[in-house]
PDB file of C-alpha atoms in Angstrom:
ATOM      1  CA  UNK A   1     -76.841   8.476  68.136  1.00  0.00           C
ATOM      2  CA  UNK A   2     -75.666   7.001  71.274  1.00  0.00           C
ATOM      3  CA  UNK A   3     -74.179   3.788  71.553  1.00  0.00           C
ATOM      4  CA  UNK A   4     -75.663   1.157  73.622  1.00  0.00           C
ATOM      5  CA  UNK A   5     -72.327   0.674  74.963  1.00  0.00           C
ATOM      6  CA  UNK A   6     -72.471   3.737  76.253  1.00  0.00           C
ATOM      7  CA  UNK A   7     -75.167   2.644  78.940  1.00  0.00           C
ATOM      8  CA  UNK A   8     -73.282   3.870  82.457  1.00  0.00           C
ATOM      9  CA  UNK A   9     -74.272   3.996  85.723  1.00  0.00           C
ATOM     10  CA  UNK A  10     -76.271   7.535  85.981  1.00  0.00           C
ATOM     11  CA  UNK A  11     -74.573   9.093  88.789  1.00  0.00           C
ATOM     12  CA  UNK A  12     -70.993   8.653  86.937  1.00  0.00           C
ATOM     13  CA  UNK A  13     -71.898  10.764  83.850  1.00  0.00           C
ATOM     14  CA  UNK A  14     -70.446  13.730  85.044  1.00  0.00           C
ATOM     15  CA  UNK A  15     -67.031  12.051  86.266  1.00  0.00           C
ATOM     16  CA  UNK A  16     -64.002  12.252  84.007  1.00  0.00           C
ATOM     17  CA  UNK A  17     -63.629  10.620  80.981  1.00  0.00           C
ATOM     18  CA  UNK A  18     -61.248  10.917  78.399  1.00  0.00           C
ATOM     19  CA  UNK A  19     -62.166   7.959  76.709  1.00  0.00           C
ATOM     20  CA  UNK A  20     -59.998   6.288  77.091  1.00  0.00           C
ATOM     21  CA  UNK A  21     -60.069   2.801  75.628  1.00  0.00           C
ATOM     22  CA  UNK A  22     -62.886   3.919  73.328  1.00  0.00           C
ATOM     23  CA  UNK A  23     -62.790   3.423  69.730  1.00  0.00           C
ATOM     24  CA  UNK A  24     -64.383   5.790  67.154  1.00  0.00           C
ATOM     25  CA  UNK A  25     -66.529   4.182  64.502  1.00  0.00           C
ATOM     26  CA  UNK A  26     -64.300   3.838  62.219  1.00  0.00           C
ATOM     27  CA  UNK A  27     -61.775   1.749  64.314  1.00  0.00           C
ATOM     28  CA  UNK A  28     -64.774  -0.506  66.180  1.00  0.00           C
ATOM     29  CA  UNK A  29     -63.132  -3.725  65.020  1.00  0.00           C
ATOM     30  CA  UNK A  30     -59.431  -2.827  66.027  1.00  0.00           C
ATOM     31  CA  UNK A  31     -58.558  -4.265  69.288  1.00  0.00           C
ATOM     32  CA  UNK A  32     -54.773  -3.615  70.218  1.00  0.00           C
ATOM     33  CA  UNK A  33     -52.919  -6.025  71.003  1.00  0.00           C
ATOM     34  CA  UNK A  34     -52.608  -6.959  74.845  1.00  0.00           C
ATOM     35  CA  UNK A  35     -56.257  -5.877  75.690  1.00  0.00           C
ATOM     36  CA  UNK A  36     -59.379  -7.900  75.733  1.00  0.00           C
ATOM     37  CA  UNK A  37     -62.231  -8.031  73.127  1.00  0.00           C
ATOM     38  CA  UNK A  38     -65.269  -5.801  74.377  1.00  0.00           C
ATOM     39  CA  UNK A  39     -67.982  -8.025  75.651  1.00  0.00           C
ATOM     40  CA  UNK A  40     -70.530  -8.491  73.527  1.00  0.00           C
ATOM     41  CA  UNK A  41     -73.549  -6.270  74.174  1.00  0.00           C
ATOM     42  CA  UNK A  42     -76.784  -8.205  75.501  1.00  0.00           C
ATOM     43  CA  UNK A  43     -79.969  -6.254  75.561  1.00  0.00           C
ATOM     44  CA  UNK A  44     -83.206  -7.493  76.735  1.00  0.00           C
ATOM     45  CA  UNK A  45     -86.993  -6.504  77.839  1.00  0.00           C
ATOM     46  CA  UNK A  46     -88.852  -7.811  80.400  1.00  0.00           C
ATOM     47  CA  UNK A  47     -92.261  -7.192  82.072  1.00  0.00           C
ATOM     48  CA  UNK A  48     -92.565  -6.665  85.440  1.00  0.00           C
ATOM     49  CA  UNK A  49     -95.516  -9.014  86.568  1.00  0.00           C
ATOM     50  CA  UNK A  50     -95.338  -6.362  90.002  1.00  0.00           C
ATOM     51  CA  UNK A  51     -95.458  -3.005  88.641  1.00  0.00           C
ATOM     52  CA  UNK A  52     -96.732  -3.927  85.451  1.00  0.00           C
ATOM     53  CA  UNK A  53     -93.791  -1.981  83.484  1.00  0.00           C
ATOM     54  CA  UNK A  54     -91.258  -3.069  80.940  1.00  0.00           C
ATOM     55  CA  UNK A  55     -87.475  -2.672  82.156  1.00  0.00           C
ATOM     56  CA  UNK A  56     -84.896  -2.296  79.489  1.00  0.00           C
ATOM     57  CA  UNK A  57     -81.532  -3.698  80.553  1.00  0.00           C
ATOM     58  CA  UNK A  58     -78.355  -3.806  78.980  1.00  0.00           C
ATOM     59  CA  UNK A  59     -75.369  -6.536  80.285  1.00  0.00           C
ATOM     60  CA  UNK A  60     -78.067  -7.134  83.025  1.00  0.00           C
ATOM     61  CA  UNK A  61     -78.191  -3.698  84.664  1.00  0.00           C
ATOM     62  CA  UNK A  62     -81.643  -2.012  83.828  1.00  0.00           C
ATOM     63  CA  UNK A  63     -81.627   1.376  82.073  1.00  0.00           C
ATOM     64  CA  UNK A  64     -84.952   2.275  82.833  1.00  0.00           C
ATOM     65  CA  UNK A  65     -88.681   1.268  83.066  1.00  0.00           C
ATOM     66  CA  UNK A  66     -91.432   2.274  80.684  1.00  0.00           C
ATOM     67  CA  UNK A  67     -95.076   1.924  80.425  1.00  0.00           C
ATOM     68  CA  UNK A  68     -98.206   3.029  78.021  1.00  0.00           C
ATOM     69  CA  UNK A  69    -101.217   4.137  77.681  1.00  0.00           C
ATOM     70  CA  UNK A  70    -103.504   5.307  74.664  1.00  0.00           C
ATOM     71  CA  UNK A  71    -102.292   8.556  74.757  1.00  0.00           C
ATOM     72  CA  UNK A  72     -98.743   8.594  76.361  1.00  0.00           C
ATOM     73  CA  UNK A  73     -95.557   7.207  77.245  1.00  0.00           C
ATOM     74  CA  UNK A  74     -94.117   7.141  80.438  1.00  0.00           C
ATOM     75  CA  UNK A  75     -89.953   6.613  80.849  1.00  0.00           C
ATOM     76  CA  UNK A  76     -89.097   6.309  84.790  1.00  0.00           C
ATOM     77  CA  UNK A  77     -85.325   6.312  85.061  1.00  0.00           C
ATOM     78  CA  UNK A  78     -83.155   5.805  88.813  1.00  0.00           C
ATOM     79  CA  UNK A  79     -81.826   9.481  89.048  1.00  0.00           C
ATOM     80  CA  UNK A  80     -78.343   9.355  90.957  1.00  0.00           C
ATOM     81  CA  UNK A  81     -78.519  10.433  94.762  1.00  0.00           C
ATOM     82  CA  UNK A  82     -79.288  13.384  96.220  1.00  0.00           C
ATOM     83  CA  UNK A  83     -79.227  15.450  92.668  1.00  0.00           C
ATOM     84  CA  UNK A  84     -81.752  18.236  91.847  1.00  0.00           C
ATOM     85  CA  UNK A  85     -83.797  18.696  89.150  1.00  0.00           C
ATOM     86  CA  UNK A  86     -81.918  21.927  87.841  1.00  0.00           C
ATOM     87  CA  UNK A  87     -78.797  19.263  87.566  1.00  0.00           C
ATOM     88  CA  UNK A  88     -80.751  17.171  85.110  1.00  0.00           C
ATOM     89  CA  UNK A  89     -80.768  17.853  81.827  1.00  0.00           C
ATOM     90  CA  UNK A  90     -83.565  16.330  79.661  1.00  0.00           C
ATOM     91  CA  UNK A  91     -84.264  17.827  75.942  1.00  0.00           C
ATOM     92  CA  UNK A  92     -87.704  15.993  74.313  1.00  0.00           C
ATOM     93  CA  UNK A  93     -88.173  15.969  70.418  1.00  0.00           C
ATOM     94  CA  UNK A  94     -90.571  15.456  67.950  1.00  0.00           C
ATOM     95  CA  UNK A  95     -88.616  11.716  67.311  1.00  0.00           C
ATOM     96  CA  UNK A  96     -85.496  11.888  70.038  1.00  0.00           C
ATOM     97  CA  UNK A  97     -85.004  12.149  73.261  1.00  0.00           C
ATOM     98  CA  UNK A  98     -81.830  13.286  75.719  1.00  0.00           C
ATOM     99  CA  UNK A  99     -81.159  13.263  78.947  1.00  0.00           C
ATOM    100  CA  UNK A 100     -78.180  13.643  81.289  1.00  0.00           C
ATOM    101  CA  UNK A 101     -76.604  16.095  83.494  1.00  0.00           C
ATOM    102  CA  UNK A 102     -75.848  19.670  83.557  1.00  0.00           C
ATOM    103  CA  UNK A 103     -72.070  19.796  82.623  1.00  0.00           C
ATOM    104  CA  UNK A 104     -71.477  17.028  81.315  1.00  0.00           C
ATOM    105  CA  UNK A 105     -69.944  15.917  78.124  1.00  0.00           C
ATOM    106  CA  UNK A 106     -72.096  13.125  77.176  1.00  0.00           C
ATOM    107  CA  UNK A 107     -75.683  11.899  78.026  1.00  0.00           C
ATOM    108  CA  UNK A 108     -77.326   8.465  79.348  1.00  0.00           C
ATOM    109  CA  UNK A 109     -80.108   8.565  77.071  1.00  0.00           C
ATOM    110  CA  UNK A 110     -79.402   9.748  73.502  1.00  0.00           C
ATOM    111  CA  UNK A 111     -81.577   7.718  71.468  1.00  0.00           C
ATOM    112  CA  UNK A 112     -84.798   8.395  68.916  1.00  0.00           C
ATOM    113  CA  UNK A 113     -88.209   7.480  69.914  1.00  0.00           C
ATOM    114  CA  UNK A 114     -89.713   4.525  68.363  1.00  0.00           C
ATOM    115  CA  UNK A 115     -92.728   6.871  67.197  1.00  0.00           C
ATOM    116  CA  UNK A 116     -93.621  10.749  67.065  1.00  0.00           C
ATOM    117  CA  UNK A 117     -93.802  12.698  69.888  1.00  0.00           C
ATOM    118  CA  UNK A 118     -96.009  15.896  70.534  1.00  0.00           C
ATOM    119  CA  UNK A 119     -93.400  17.941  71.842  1.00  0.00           C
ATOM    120  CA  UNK A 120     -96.125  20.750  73.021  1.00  0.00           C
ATOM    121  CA  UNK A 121     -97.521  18.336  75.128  1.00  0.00           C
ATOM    122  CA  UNK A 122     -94.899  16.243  76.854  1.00  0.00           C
ATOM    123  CA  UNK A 123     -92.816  17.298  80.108  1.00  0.00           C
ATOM    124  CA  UNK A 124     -89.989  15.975  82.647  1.00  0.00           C
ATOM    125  CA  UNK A 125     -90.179  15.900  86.454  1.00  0.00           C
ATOM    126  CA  UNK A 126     -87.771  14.265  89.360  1.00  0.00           C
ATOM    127  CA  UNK A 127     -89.802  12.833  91.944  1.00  0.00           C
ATOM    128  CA  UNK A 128     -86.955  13.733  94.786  1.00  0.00           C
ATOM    129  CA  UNK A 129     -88.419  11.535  97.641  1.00  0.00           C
ATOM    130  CA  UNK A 130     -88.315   8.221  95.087  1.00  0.00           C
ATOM    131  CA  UNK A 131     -85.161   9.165  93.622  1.00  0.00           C
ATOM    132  CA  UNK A 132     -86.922   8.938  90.151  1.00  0.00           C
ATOM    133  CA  UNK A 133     -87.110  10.875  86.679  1.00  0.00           C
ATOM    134  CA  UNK A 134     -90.414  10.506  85.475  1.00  0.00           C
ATOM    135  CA  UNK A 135     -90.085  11.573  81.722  1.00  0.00           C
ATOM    136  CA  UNK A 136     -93.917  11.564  80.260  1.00  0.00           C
ATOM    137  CA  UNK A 137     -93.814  11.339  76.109  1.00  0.00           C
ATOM    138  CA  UNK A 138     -97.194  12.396  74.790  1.00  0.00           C
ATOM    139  CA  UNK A 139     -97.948  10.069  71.710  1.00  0.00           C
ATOM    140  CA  UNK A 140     -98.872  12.327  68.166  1.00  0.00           C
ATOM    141  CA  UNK A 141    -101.072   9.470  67.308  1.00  0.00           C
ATOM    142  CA  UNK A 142    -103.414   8.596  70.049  1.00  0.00           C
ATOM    143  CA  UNK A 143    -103.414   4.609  70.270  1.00  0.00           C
ATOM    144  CA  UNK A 144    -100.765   3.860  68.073  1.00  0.00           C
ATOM    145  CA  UNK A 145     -98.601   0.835  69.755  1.00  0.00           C
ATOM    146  CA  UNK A 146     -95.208   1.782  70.653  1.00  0.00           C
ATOM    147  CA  UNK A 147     -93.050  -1.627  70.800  1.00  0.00           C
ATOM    148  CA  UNK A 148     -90.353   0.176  72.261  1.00  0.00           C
ATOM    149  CA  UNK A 149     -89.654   3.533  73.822  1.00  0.00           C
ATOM    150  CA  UNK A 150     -86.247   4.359  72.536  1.00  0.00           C
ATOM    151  CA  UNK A 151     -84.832   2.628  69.518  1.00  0.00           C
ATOM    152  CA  UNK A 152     -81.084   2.042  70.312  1.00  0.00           C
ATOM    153  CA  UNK A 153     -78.800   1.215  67.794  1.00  0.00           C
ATOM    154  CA  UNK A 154     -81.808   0.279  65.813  1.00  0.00           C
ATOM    155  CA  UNK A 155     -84.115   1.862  63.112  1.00  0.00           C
ATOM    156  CA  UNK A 156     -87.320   2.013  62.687  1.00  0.00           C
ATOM    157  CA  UNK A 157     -87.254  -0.215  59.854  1.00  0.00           C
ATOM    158  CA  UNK A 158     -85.789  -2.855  61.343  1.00  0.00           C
ATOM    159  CA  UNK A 159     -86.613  -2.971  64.731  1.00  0.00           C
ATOM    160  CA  UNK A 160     -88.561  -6.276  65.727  1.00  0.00           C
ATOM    161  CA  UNK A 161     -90.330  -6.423  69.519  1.00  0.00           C
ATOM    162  CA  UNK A 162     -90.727 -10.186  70.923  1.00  0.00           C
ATOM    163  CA  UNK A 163     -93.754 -11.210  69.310  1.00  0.00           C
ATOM    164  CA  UNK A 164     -95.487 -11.894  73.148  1.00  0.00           C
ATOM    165  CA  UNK A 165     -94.566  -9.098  74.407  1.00  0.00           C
ATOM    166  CA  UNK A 166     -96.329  -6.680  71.253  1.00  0.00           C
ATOM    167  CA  UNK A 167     -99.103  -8.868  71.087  1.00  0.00           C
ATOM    168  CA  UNK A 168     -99.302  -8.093  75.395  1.00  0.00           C
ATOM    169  CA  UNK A 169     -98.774  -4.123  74.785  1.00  0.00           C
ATOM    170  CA  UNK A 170    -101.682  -4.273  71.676  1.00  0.00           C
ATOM    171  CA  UNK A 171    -103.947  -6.146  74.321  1.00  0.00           C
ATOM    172  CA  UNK A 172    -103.460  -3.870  76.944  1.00  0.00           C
ATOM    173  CA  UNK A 173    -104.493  -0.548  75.001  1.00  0.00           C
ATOM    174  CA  UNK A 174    -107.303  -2.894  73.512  1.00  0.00           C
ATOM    175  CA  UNK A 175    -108.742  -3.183  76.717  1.00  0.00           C
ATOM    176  CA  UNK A 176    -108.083   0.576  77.429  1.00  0.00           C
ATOM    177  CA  UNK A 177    -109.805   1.510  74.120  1.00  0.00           C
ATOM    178  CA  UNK A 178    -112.900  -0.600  75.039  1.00  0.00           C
ATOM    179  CA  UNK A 179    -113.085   0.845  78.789  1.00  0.00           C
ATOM    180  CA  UNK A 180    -112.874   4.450  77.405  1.00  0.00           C
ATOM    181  CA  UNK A 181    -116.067   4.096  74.886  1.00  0.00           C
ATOM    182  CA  UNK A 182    -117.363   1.785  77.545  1.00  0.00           C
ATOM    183  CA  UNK A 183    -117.473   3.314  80.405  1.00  0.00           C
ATOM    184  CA  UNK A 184    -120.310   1.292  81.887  1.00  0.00           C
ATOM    185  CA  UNK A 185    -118.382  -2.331  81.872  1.00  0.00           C
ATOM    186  CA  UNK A 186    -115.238  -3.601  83.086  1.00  0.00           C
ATOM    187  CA  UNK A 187    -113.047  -4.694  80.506  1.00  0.00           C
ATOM    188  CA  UNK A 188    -109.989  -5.583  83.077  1.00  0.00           C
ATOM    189  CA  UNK A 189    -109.897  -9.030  82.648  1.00  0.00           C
ATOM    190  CA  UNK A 190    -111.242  -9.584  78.930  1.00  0.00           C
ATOM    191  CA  UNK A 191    -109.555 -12.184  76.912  1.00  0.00           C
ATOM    192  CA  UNK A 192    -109.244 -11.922  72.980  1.00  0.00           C
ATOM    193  CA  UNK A 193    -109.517 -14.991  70.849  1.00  0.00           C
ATOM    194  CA  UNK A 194    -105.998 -14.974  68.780  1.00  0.00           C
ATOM    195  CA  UNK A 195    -104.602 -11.994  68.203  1.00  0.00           C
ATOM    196  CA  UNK A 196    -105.713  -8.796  69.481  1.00  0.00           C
ATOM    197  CA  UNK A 197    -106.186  -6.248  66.354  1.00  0.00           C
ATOM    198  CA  UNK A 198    -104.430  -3.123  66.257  1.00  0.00           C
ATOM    199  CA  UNK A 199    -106.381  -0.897  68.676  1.00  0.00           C
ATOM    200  CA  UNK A 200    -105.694   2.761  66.477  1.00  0.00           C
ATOM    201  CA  UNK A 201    -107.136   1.211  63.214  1.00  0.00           C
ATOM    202  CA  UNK A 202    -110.054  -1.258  65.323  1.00  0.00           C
ATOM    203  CA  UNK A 203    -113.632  -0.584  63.854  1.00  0.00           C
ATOM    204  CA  UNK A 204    -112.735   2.246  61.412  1.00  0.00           C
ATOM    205  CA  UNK A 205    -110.051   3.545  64.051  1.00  0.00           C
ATOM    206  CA  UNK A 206    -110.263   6.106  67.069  1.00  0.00           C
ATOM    207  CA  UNK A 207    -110.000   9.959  67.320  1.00  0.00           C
ATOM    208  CA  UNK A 208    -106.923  11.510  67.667  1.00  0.00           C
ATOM    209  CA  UNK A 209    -107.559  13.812  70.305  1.00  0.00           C
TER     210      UNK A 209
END
């Protein structure tokens, strides 16, 4: 598993690096003597009240964006200037995801997926004139609520979203549910009174295809 640590600007993956300065996992808390402590990592979601996405940064610098639907989840990451798509290298699994460049020796993203992926279903592009890598992660369980995209350091089993922000992302595909069997009404704007219930498992749940 990557390390958040690891988190680099895109477009200097495929410099040189020795690693110089790095410590294995087994020497994380050895510091020689002479060099400063490695700042403490600060990660942090957001919502975008423009675009509507959430952007993942780490130490302030944003990874990437993300969004959902009922069926799918959609990564958008900054791709570095002027590269192709045959430079990119992106490799989507059942519960992991990679991407970096052709060549080199490590990637940006190496993380697992917060849920399962159908692999059969899910694809890459690079969007040249934005200068964007859309990565589009079909969901194996239509509806289910992903509270993250990609988990990190963390597990599954203790991963814990800001309570606002999950009870947001259940609303949202709520409202999509509704507008799906409901074609006929509008369901932009509806409010729920307390929490929003759990919009797979909602009235004796929803089909999976």
């Amino acid at each position: 598993m990557s390390k958040l640590t690891d988190y680099s600007k895109f477009d200097n993956l495929d410099s040189d690096d020795d690693g110089e300065g790095a410590s294995s996992s087994g020497d994380a808390d050895i510091v020689p003597v002479g060099t400063a402590a490695p700042q403490q990592l600060q990660v942090h979601t957001r919502k975008d009240p423009i675009t509507g996405r959430y952007v993942y940064e780490c130490n302030g610098q944003k990874v990437y964006e993300w969004d959902q639907s009922l069926e799918e989840v959609n990564i958008y990451v900054t791709a570095p200037p002027n590269v192709k798509a045959s430079s990119i290298m992106c490799h989507i699994k059942s519960q992991w995801l990679q991407l970096g460049l052709v060549g080199s020796n490590q990637f940006f993203l190496d993380e697992g997926t917060f849920a399962q992926v159908n692999v059969g279903e899910s694809s890459w592009y690079l969007d040249a004139s934005e200068g964007i890598i859309y990565i589009i992660l079909m969901k194996a369980f239509k509806a289910e609520v992903w509270e993250t995209v990609l988990m990190g350091s963390s597990s599954a089993g203790n991963f814990q979203q800001n309570p606002l922000l999950k009870q947001g992302m259940q609303q949202e595909l709520m409202r999509e549910r509704f507008q799906e069997e409901h074609p006929g009404f509008d369901f932009r704007d509806a409010k729920f009174n307390g929490d929003a219930p759990d919009p797979r498992k909602f009235m004796g749940g929803i089909n999976k295809t």
